[in-house]
């Protein structure tokens, strides 16, 4: 289970070489020398639910279908019961249309808005907190050996995060194996793409761990809980409300996961301390430094 | 002008000791030891413009008046001409009301939305890009000695960013002097608080430099340009559209400003290279490491 000899391949891994996701830009460095550097793309994608335009997201532009479905699910606009009858993406028009068999309940959702952390004008549609009342997260175990294996594997996986920075990554994991690694300019897009993949592939959540490069804010904790994933880990820090919600819904919250260090501020009971932190190597400067860009 | 002997004090500096902004939370570390750690607060603030509820922001909760006014200005809901006749904050109700002499044009603004980077469901009201057409940024100079002095001063200023992480900082600067250092869980709140302070204090923008700990995404560049500030610097990275917009509006864009290194991807003509990068000390690990949390 340690995954050391031959780690299983990702089901979906970042493809930093994909030309569409980054652009080479010419500028100057501190010495005045001309430098060509790669920066991530940020392009609009307008999401339609049946006939209704819902939102225009700024995204790197990969996996528009997963992003659209995951976004609608995480906003409570697409429920488990609702059958998706169509999913079409038009690259030229930068639109993606999700069609459902029955009409959905999105209209009320679009009304009440809450601006959230890290936004120009972030909005969480009103019933995200309500949705949490129904949530009970399974009593899965979370081995510290898995956390260390996941962090070291993810931090060394070729990614836009390491290549260009200014991007967030979210990784769906099972035990010590990262399965699906999504990246986006918006950290919530990365989570939504994972939620969309899980929904469309019918992947269960109860045995999964979600890893994010972003902060453990209230809305990140809410999304993870709504997705039914019992553990959320990050190299970044916490907000008080994020911790509060994690404790309310019984989510295991691991933050500041760097090298041998981490802090657990909620759901301690799932932790199985089967690894000796002293045996874990410190992070190399590269992943630490690039982390600061995201 | 180098500010080395006796740096001028900030007009507004972070107060990480303020009890209201952080909470001590008890958890466990990697060794299983109980640890008490400080995490930043994240609380709702509902912004009203006259009789109209506009948005509920998640914020650490300091400077609600500056946040409200800056937000409304950066959304184009409050124009230069519009006289603010009242500004009232109710801590218990977590609301702030901005009153203007004449009715404002916010209704249309609330219609068209764009989801932006780093959001749950970020939205930029439709006319932010339009607003840019009128913008012409002054031909101010930007000395590299100022950039190095600002970065080293800001990175060593006591802040929630250094104390608790999981927060963004934005600093309004003039030459090598940081003037107003705002922090918030949402990096855009920090910028909006600066915009609100400038508007209410009647501070000119043409001789200022804006420093942010966050990424140089499209909406960050747009806000800086709309505020009339000709230079934007960050320790973080770029997005392609952020660079494109900066070049269109003639904004000087400095990114990855760490120790002696930086990259200029727009507005090179303002740069005066009066400092020898080799003479600049590398960042200490502390500010670099904590940077990754924000």
Coordinates of C-alpha atoms in Angstrom, one line a residue:
Chain A
X1 CA 0.0 0.0 0.0
X2 CA 3.0 2.4 0.2
X3 CA 3.1 2.6 -3.6
X4 CA 6.9 3.0 -3.4
X5 CA 8.1 0.3 -5.9
X6 CA 5.8 0.9 -8.9
X7 CA 3.2 3.6 -8.3
X8 CA 0.0 3.1 -10.3
X9 CA -0.5 5.7 -13.1
X10 CA -2.9 8.5 -12.8
X11 CA -6.3 8.0 -14.5
X12 CA -6.0 11.7 -15.4
X13 CA -2.8 13.7 -15.0
X14 CA -1.9 17.2 -16.0
X15 CA -0.4 17.7 -19.4
X16 CA 1.8 20.8 -19.0
X17 CA 3.1 20.3 -22.6
X18 CA -0.4 20.8 -24.1
X19 CA 0.0 24.1 -26.1
X20 CA -3.5 25.2 -25.5
X21 CA -3.0 25.6 -21.7
X22 CA 0.0 28.0 -21.6
X23 CA 1.4 30.7 -23.8
X24 CA 5.1 31.8 -24.2
X25 CA 5.4 35.4 -23.3
X26 CA 8.4 37.6 -23.8
X27 CA 9.5 40.0 -21.1
X28 CA 12.6 41.1 -19.2
X29 CA 14.1 39.8 -16.0
X30 CA 15.8 41.8 -13.1
X31 CA 19.0 42.1 -15.2
X32 CA 17.2 43.6 -18.1
X33 CA 17.8 40.5 -20.2
X34 CA 15.0 39.4 -22.5
X35 CA 13.3 36.3 -21.1
X36 CA 10.6 34.1 -22.6
X37 CA 8.4 32.6 -19.9
X38 CA 5.3 30.4 -20.0
X39 CA 2.1 31.7 -18.4
X40 CA -1.2 29.9 -18.0
X41 CA -4.1 30.7 -20.2
X42 CA -7.3 32.1 -18.8
X43 CA -10.3 31.9 -21.1
X44 CA -14.0 32.3 -20.7
X45 CA -16.4 29.3 -20.7
X46 CA -20.1 30.0 -20.6
X47 CA -22.1 27.2 -18.9
X48 CA -25.7 26.5 -20.0
X49 CA -28.1 24.3 -18.2
X50 CA -30.7 23.3 -20.8
X51 CA -31.9 26.6 -22.2
X52 CA -30.6 28.7 -19.4
X53 CA -27.2 30.6 -19.3
X54 CA -25.9 30.0 -15.8
X55 CA -22.4 31.6 -15.6
X56 CA -19.3 32.4 -17.5
X57 CA -16.2 30.8 -15.8
X58 CA -12.6 31.9 -16.4
X59 CA -10.7 28.6 -16.9
X60 CA -7.6 27.2 -18.6
X61 CA -10.1 25.4 -20.9
X62 CA -9.4 21.7 -20.5
X63 CA -12.3 19.3 -19.6
X64 CA -15.1 21.8 -20.2
X65 CA -17.7 19.0 -19.8
X66 CA -16.4 17.9 -16.4
X67 CA -16.2 21.5 -15.3
X68 CA -19.8 22.3 -16.3
X69 CA -21.3 19.2 -14.7
X70 CA -19.2 19.5 -11.6
X71 CA -20.0 23.2 -11.2
X72 CA -23.8 22.6 -11.6
X73 CA -23.7 19.7 -9.1
X74 CA -21.6 21.6 -6.5
X75 CA -24.1 24.5 -6.8
X76 CA -27.0 22.2 -6.2
X77 CA -28.4 22.8 -9.7
X78 CA -27.9 19.2 -10.7
X79 CA -29.1 16.6 -8.1
X80 CA -28.2 12.9 -8.0
X81 CA -31.5 11.9 -9.4
X82 CA -31.3 14.2 -12.5
X83 CA -30.4 12.3 -15.6
X84 CA -27.9 14.1 -18.0
X85 CA -29.2 13.6 -21.5
X86 CA -26.7 15.7 -23.3
X87 CA -23.4 17.4 -22.9
X88 CA -22.0 19.5 -25.8
X89 CA -19.0 21.8 -26.0
X90 CA -18.4 24.4 -28.7
X91 CA -14.8 25.5 -28.6
X92 CA -15.3 28.4 -31.0
X93 CA -18.3 29.9 -29.0
X94 CA -16.6 28.9 -25.7
X95 CA -19.8 27.4 -24.4
X96 CA -20.8 24.1 -22.9
X97 CA -24.4 23.0 -22.7
X98 CA -25.6 20.4 -20.1
X99 CA -29.1 18.9 -20.9
X100 CA -31.2 17.1 -18.4
X101 CA -34.2 14.8 -18.9
X102 CA -36.4 16.9 -16.5
X103 CA -36.4 20.6 -15.8
X104 CA -34.1 21.6 -12.9
X105 CA -34.5 23.9 -9.9
X106 CA -31.7 26.3 -10.7
X107 CA -33.9 29.4 -10.9
X108 CA -34.2 29.9 -7.1
X109 CA -30.5 29.1 -6.7
X110 CA -29.4 32.0 -8.9
X111 CA -31.1 34.4 -6.6
X112 CA -29.2 34.4 -3.3
X113 CA -25.5 35.1 -3.5
X114 CA -22.6 35.1 -1.2
X115 CA -19.3 36.5 -2.1
X116 CA -16.5 34.1 -1.2
X117 CA -12.8 34.2 -0.5
X118 CA -10.4 34.7 -3.3
X119 CA -13.0 36.2 -5.7
X120 CA -13.6 39.3 -7.7
X121 CA -17.2 38.8 -6.8
X122 CA -17.5 35.2 -5.8
X123 CA -21.0 34.0 -5.2
X124 CA -22.2 30.8 -3.6
X125 CA -25.8 30.1 -4.4
X126 CA -27.9 30.2 -1.3
X127 CA -28.5 26.6 -0.5
X128 CA -25.0 25.3 -0.3
X129 CA -25.1 25.4 3.5
X130 CA -28.6 23.9 3.6
X131 CA -27.4 21.0 1.5
X132 CA -24.9 20.2 4.2
X133 CA -27.6 19.2 6.7
X134 CA -28.2 15.9 4.8
X135 CA -24.5 15.1 4.6
X136 CA -23.0 12.3 6.7
X137 CA -19.5 11.4 5.9
X138 CA -18.3 7.8 6.3
X139 CA -16.0 6.6 9.0
X140 CA -13.1 5.9 6.6
X141 CA -9.5 5.6 7.9
X142 CA -6.8 8.1 6.8
X143 CA -3.3 6.7 7.2
X144 CA -0.5 9.3 7.7
X145 CA 1.6 7.1 5.4
X146 CA -0.9 7.9 2.7
X147 CA -0.7 11.6 3.3
X148 CA 3.0 11.6 3.0
X149 CA 3.0 9.4 -0.1
X150 CA 0.3 11.5 -1.8
X151 CA 2.1 14.8 -1.0
X152 CA 5.4 13.7 -2.3
X153 CA 3.9 12.1 -5.4
X154 CA 1.7 15.1 -6.3
X155 CA 4.5 17.6 -5.6
X156 CA 6.8 15.9 -8.1
X157 CA 4.2 15.1 -10.8
X158 CA 4.8 17.3 -13.9
X159 CA 2.1 20.0 -13.8
X160 CA 1.3 23.5 -14.8
X161 CA 1.7 24.3 -11.1
X162 CA 5.4 23.4 -11.3
X163 CA 5.9 24.6 -14.9
X164 CA 4.1 28.0 -15.0
X165 CA 2.7 28.6 -11.5
X166 CA -0.3 30.9 -11.0
X167 CA -2.6 27.9 -11.0
X168 CA -4.3 25.7 -8.4
X169 CA -4.4 21.9 -8.4
X170 CA -6.9 19.5 -6.9
X171 CA -6.3 15.7 -6.8
X172 CA -8.7 12.9 -6.1
X173 CA -7.0 10.2 -4.3
X174 CA -7.6 6.7 -2.9
X175 CA -5.4 5.5 -0.1
X176 CA -1.8 6.4 -1.2
X177 CA -2.7 6.6 -4.9
X178 CA -3.5 9.9 -6.7
X179 CA -6.2 9.1 -9.3
X180 CA -7.3 12.3 -11.0
X181 CA -5.2 15.5 -10.9
X182 CA -7.0 18.6 -12.2
X183 CA -5.6 22.1 -12.5
X184 CA -7.2 25.5 -13.2
X185 CA -6.6 29.2 -12.7
X186 CA -9.6 29.1 -10.4
X187 CA -9.0 26.5 -7.6
X188 CA -12.8 25.9 -7.6
X189 CA -12.7 25.0 -11.2
X190 CA -10.2 22.3 -10.4
X191 CA -12.5 20.9 -7.7
X192 CA -15.6 21.2 -10.0
X193 CA -13.8 19.2 -12.8
X194 CA -13.2 16.4 -10.3
X195 CA -16.8 16.5 -9.2
X196 CA -17.9 16.4 -12.8
X197 CA -15.6 13.4 -13.5
X198 CA -16.9 11.5 -10.5
X199 CA -20.5 12.2 -11.5
X200 CA -20.1 11.3 -15.1
X201 CA -18.0 8.2 -14.4
X202 CA -20.2 7.1 -11.4
X203 CA -17.2 7.0 -9.0
X204 CA -18.0 6.5 -5.3
X205 CA -16.7 9.2 -2.8
X206 CA -16.6 7.4 0.5
X207 CA -13.1 5.8 0.0
X208 CA -11.5 8.9 -1.5
X209 CA -9.3 11.7 -0.2
X210 CA -9.3 15.2 -1.8
X211 CA -6.0 17.1 -2.0
X212 CA -5.8 20.7 -2.9
X213 CA -3.0 23.2 -3.4
X214 CA -5.4 26.0 -2.2
X215 CA -6.5 27.2 1.1
X216 CA -9.0 25.4 3.3
X217 CA -11.7 28.0 3.2
X218 CA -15.3 27.6 4.1
X219 CA -16.5 27.0 0.5
X220 CA -13.7 24.5 -0.2
X221 CA -14.7 22.5 2.9
X222 CA -18.4 22.7 1.8
X223 CA -17.7 21.4 -1.7
X224 CA -15.7 18.5 -0.4
X225 CA -18.4 17.6 2.1
X226 CA -21.2 17.9 -0.6
X227 CA -19.1 15.6 -2.8
X228 CA -19.2 13.1 0.0
X229 CA -15.5 12.9 0.4
X230 CA -14.5 12.3 4.1
X231 CA -11.0 13.8 4.0
X232 CA -9.5 17.1 2.7
X233 CA -5.8 17.8 2.7
X234 CA -3.8 20.8 1.6
X235 CA -0.3 22.2 1.7
X236 CA -2.0 25.6 2.5
X237 CA -3.6 27.0 5.6
X238 CA -7.0 27.2 7.2
X239 CA -9.8 29.7 7.8
X240 CA -11.7 29.6 11.1
X241 CA -15.1 29.0 9.3
X242 CA -13.6 26.3 7.2
X243 CA -12.5 24.5 10.4
X244 CA -15.9 25.1 12.0
X245 CA -17.8 23.6 9.1
X246 CA -15.4 20.6 8.8
X247 CA -16.1 19.9 12.5
X248 CA -19.9 20.2 12.0
X249 CA -20.0 17.8 9.1
X250 CA -17.4 15.4 10.4
X251 CA -14.8 16.0 7.7
X252 CA -11.1 15.3 8.4
X253 CA -9.2 18.5 7.6
X254 CA -5.4 18.3 7.1
X255 CA -3.5 21.5 6.4
X256 CA 0.0 22.9 6.0
X257 CA 1.0 19.5 4.7
X258 CA 4.7 20.1 3.9
X259 CA 7.5 17.5 4.1
X260 CA 7.0 15.8 7.4
X261 CA 4.8 18.5 8.9
X262 CA 1.0 18.8 8.9
X263 CA -1.8 20.0 11.2
X264 CA -5.1 18.2 11.7
X265 CA -7.8 20.6 12.9
X266 CA -10.9 18.4 12.4
X267 CA -11.8 14.7 12.1
X268 CA -8.8 13.5 14.1
X269 CA -10.6 10.2 14.7
X270 CA -10.0 9.0 11.1
X271 CA -6.2 9.5 11.4
X272 CA -4.1 6.3 11.6
X273 CA -0.6 7.4 12.5
X274 CA 1.3 4.5 10.8
X275 CA 4.2 6.6 9.5
X276 CA 7.2 8.0 11.4
X277 CA 7.4 11.7 10.5
X278 CA 11.1 11.7 11.2
X279 CA 11.6 9.2 8.3
X280 CA 9.9 11.6 5.8
X281 CA 12.3 13.8 3.8
X282 CA 11.7 17.5 3.8
X283 CA 10.3 19.0 0.6
X284 CA 12.8 20.1 -2.0
X285 CA 13.0 23.8 -2.6
X286 CA 11.3 23.5 -6.0
X287 CA 7.9 22.4 -5.0
X288 CA 8.0 24.7 -2.0
X289 CA 8.9 27.7 -4.1
X290 CA 6.5 27.1 -6.9
X291 CA 3.8 26.5 -4.3
X292 CA 4.0 30.1 -3.5
X293 CA 2.9 31.1 -7.0
X294 CA -0.3 29.3 -6.9
Chain B
X1 CA 14.4 58.0 -1.5
X2 CA 15.9 54.6 -0.6
X3 CA 14.1 54.6 2.7
X4 CA 17.0 52.7 4.3
X5 CA 17.9 54.8 7.4
X6 CA 14.4 55.5 8.8
X7 CA 11.5 54.1 6.8
X8 CA 8.3 56.2 7.2
X9 CA 5.6 54.4 9.1
X10 CA 2.6 52.9 7.3
X11 CA -0.6 55.0 7.2
X12 CA -2.4 51.7 7.7
X13 CA -0.6 48.5 8.7
X14 CA -1.9 45.1 9.5
X15 CA -2.6 44.4 13.2
X16 CA -2.1 40.6 13.5
X17 CA -2.6 40.9 17.3
X18 CA -6.2 42.1 16.9
X19 CA -8.3 39.3 18.5
X20 CA -11.2 39.8 16.1
X21 CA -9.2 38.7 13.0
X22 CA -7.9 35.3 14.1
X23 CA -9.0 32.5 16.3
X24 CA -6.8 30.0 18.3
X25 CA -7.8 26.5 17.2
X26 CA -6.6 23.3 18.9
X27 CA -5.6 20.4 16.8
X28 CA -2.8 17.9 16.4
X29 CA 0.4 17.9 14.5
X30 CA 2.2 15.2 12.6
X31 CA 3.6 13.7 15.9
X32 CA 0.1 13.5 17.4
X33 CA 1.0 16.3 19.8
X34 CA -1.8 18.7 20.6
X35 CA -1.1 22.1 19.0
X36 CA -2.9 25.4 19.3
X37 CA -2.6 27.3 16.0
X38 CA -4.1 30.6 14.9
X39 CA -6.3 30.7 11.9
X40 CA -7.9 33.7 10.2
X41 CA -11.5 34.5 10.6
X42 CA -13.9 34.5 7.6
X43 CA -17.2 36.2 8.3
X44 CA -20.0 37.5 6.1
X45 CA -20.5 41.2 5.4
X46 CA -23.6 42.2 3.4
X47 CA -23.1 45.3 1.3
X48 CA -26.0 47.6 0.6
X49 CA -26.1 50.5 -1.9
X50 CA -28.9 52.8 -0.7
X51 CA -31.9 50.5 -0.4
X52 CA -30.5 47.7 -2.5
X53 CA -28.7 44.6 -1.1
X54 CA -25.7 44.1 -3.5
X55 CA -23.7 41.2 -2.2
X56 CA -22.5 39.3 0.8
X57 CA -18.7 39.2 1.0
X58 CA -16.7 36.7 3.1
X59 CA -14.1 38.9 4.8
X60 CA -11.9 39.0 7.9
X61 CA -14.1 41.9 8.9
X62 CA -11.8 44.9 9.3
X63 CA -12.5 48.1 7.5
X64 CA -16.0 47.3 6.3
X65 CA -16.6 50.8 5.1
X66 CA -13.5 50.8 2.9
X67 CA -14.4 47.4 1.6
X68 CA -17.9 48.4 0.7
X69 CA -17.0 51.6 -1.1
X70 CA -14.0 50.0 -2.8
X71 CA -16.1 47.1 -3.9
X72 CA -18.9 49.3 -5.3
X73 CA -16.3 51.5 -7.1
X74 CA -14.4 48.6 -8.6
X75 CA -17.7 47.1 -9.8
X76 CA -18.6 50.4 -11.5
X77 CA -21.6 50.8 -9.2
X78 CA -20.1 54.0 -7.8
X79 CA -18.7 56.5 -10.2
X80 CA -16.3 59.4 -9.5
X81 CA -19.1 61.9 -9.7
X82 CA -21.4 60.2 -7.2
X83 CA -21.4 61.8 -3.8
X84 CA -21.4 59.5 -0.8
X85 CA -23.8 60.9 1.7
X86 CA -23.7 58.1 4.2
X87 CA -21.7 55.1 5.3
X88 CA -23.0 53.0 8.2
X89 CA -21.7 49.6 9.6
X90 CA -23.7 47.4 11.9
X91 CA -21.3 44.8 13.4
X92 CA -24.1 42.8 14.9
X93 CA -26.1 42.5 11.7
X94 CA -22.9 42.2 9.7
X95 CA -24.1 44.8 7.2
X96 CA -22.7 48.0 5.7
X97 CA -24.8 50.5 3.9
X98 CA -23.4 53.1 1.4
X99 CA -25.7 56.0 0.7
X100 CA -25.4 58.3 -2.3
X101 CA -27.0 61.7 -3.1
X102 CA -28.3 60.5 -6.5
X103 CA -29.6 57.1 -7.5
X104 CA -26.9 54.8 -9.0
X105 CA -26.8 52.6 -12.1
X106 CA -26.2 49.3 -10.3
X107 CA -29.3 47.5 -11.6
X108 CA -27.9 46.7 -15.1
X109 CA -24.5 45.9 -13.5
X110 CA -26.0 43.0 -11.5
X111 CA -27.2 41.3 -14.6
X112 CA -24.2 40.2 -16.6
X113 CA -21.8 38.0 -14.7
X114 CA -18.4 36.4 -15.4
X115 CA -16.9 33.8 -13.1
X116 CA -13.3 34.6 -12.3
X117 CA -10.2 32.9 -11.2
X118 CA -10.0 31.7 -7.6
X119 CA -13.7 31.7 -7.0
X120 CA -16.5 29.5 -5.9
X121 CA -18.6 31.3 -8.3
X122 CA -16.8 34.5 -8.9
X123 CA -18.6 37.1 -10.9
X124 CA -17.4 40.3 -12.5
X125 CA -20.2 42.6 -13.4
X126 CA -20.4 43.0 -17.2
X127 CA -18.9 46.4 -17.8
X128 CA -15.6 46.1 -16.2
X129 CA -13.8 45.6 -19.5
X130 CA -15.8 48.4 -21.1
X131 CA -14.6 50.7 -18.3
X132 CA -11.1 50.1 -19.4
X133 CA -11.6 51.9 -22.7
X134 CA -11.5 55.2 -21.0
X135 CA -8.4 54.4 -19.0
X136 CA -5.1 56.0 -19.7
X137 CA -2.3 55.4 -17.2
X138 CA 0.3 58.1 -16.5
X139 CA 3.9 57.8 -17.7
X140 CA 5.3 57.5 -14.1
X141 CA 8.7 56.0 -13.5
X142 CA 9.2 52.7 -11.6
X143 CA 12.7 52.3 -10.1
X144 CA 13.9 48.8 -9.5
X145 CA 15.4 50.0 -6.2
X146 CA 11.8 50.8 -5.1
X147 CA 10.6 47.3 -6.0
X148 CA 13.3 45.7 -3.9
X149 CA 12.8 48.1 -1.0
X150 CA 9.0 47.5 -1.1
X151 CA 9.3 43.7 -1.3
X152 CA 11.7 43.4 1.6
X153 CA 9.8 45.9 3.8
X154 CA 6.4 44.3 3.1
X155 CA 7.7 40.7 3.5
X156 CA 9.1 41.6 6.9
X157 CA 6.1 43.6 8.1
X158 CA 4.2 41.8 10.9
X159 CA 1.0 40.6 9.2
X160 CA -1.7 37.9 9.3
X161 CA 0.0 36.7 6.2
X162 CA 3.2 35.8 8.2
X163 CA 1.3 34.9 11.4
X164 CA -1.5 32.7 10.3
X165 CA -1.3 32.3 6.5
X166 CA -4.3 31.5 4.3
X167 CA -4.7 35.2 3.6
X168 CA -3.8 37.7 0.9
X169 CA -2.3 41.1 1.2
X170 CA -2.4 44.2 -1.0
X171 CA -0.2 47.2 -0.4
X172 CA -0.6 50.7 -1.8
X173 CA 2.9 52.2 -2.2
X174 CA 4.5 55.4 -3.3
X175 CA 8.1 55.2 -4.6
X176 CA 9.9 53.0 -2.0
X177 CA 7.3 53.6 0.7
X178 CA 4.4 51.2 1.5
X179 CA 1.5 53.4 2.6
X180 CA -1.5 51.2 3.2
X181 CA -1.3 47.4 3.8
X182 CA -4.6 45.6 3.7
X183 CA -5.2 41.9 4.2
X184 CA -8.2 39.7 3.7
X185 CA -9.2 36.1 3.1
X186 CA -10.3 37.2 -0.4
X187 CA -7.4 38.9 -2.3
X188 CA -10.0 41.1 -4.0
X189 CA -11.3 42.3 -0.7
X190 CA -7.8 43.5 0.1
X191 CA -7.7 45.5 -3.2
X192 CA -11.2 46.8 -2.7
X193 CA -10.3 48.1 0.8
X194 CA -7.5 50.0 -0.7
X195 CA -9.7 51.4 -3.4
X196 CA -12.2 52.4 -0.8
X197 CA -9.6 54.1 1.3
X198 CA -8.3 56.0 -1.8
X199 CA -11.8 57.1 -2.7
X200 CA -12.9 58.2 0.8
X201 CA -9.5 60.0 1.5
X202 CA -9.3 61.5 -2.0
X203 CA -5.8 60.0 -2.6
X204 CA -4.4 60.4 -6.2
X205 CA -3.4 57.2 -8.0
X206 CA -1.0 58.3 -10.7
X207 CA 2.1 58.3 -8.4
X208 CA 1.3 55.0 -6.7
X209 CA 2.4 51.3 -7.1
X210 CA 0.1 48.4 -6.1
X211 CA 1.7 45.3 -4.6
X212 CA -0.2 42.1 -4.1
X213 CA 0.7 38.7 -2.7
X214 CA -1.8 37.2 -5.1
X215 CA -1.6 36.1 -8.7
X216 CA -1.7 38.6 -11.6
X217 CA -4.9 37.4 -13.1
X218 CA -7.1 39.3 -15.5
X219 CA -9.4 40.7 -12.9
X220 CA -6.5 41.9 -10.7
X221 CA -5.0 43.8 -13.6
X222 CA -8.4 45.2 -14.5
X223 CA -9.0 46.5 -10.9
X224 CA -5.5 48.1 -10.8
X225 CA -6.1 49.8 -14.1
X226 CA -9.6 51.0 -13.1
X227 CA -8.1 52.5 -10.0
X228 CA -5.7 54.4 -12.2
X229 CA -2.6 52.9 -10.7
X230 CA 0.1 52.6 -13.4
X231 CA 2.2 49.7 -11.8
X232 CA 1.2 46.4 -10.3
X233 CA 3.8 44.1 -8.7
X234 CA 3.5 40.6 -7.1
X235 CA 5.6 37.8 -5.7
X236 CA 3.2 35.5 -7.6
X237 CA 2.8 34.5 -11.2
X238 CA 0.9 35.7 -14.3
X239 CA -2.0 34.5 -16.4
X240 CA -1.9 35.1 -20.2
X241 CA -5.0 37.3 -20.2
X242 CA -3.7 39.3 -17.3
X243 CA -0.6 40.1 -19.3
X244 CA -2.6 40.9 -22.4
X245 CA -4.9 43.4 -20.6
X246 CA -1.9 45.0 -18.9
X247 CA -0.3 45.6 -22.3
X248 CA -3.5 46.9 -23.8
X249 CA -4.0 49.5 -21.0
X250 CA -0.3 50.3 -20.6
X251 CA 0.1 49.0 -17.1
X252 CA 3.5 48.0 -15.9
X253 CA 3.3 44.4 -14.7
X254 CA 6.0 42.9 -12.4
X255 CA 5.6 39.3 -11.3
X256 CA 7.6 36.6 -9.4
X257 CA 9.2 39.3 -7.3
X258 CA 11.3 37.3 -4.9
X259 CA 14.7 38.3 -3.5
X260 CA 16.7 39.7 -6.4
X261 CA 14.5 38.1 -9.1
X262 CA 11.5 39.5 -10.9
X263 CA 9.9 39.3 -14.4
X264 CA 8.4 42.3 -16.2
X265 CA 5.9 41.3 -18.8
X266 CA 4.2 44.6 -19.6
X267 CA 5.0 48.4 -19.4
X268 CA 8.8 47.9 -19.5
X269 CA 9.2 51.5 -20.5
X270 CA 8.4 52.7 -16.9
X271 CA 11.2 50.7 -15.4
X272 CA 14.3 52.5 -14.3
X273 CA 17.0 50.0 -13.5
X274 CA 18.8 51.9 -10.7
X275 CA 19.6 48.9 -8.5
X276 CA 22.1 46.1 -8.9
X277 CA 20.2 42.8 -8.4
X278 CA 23.4 41.1 -7.2
X279 CA 23.4 43.5 -4.2
X280 CA 19.9 42.4 -3.2
X281 CA 19.8 39.6 -0.5
X282 CA 17.8 36.5 -1.2
X283 CA 14.5 36.2 0.7
X284 CA 14.7 34.4 4.0
X285 CA 12.9 31.1 4.1
X286 CA 10.2 32.4 6.3
X287 CA 8.5 34.9 4.0
X288 CA 9.0 32.4 1.1
X289 CA 7.5 29.5 2.9
X290 CA 4.5 31.5 4.3
X291 CA 4.0 32.9 0.9
X292 CA 2.9 29.5 -0.3
X293 CA 0.0 29.6 2.2
X294 CA -1.7 32.6 0.8

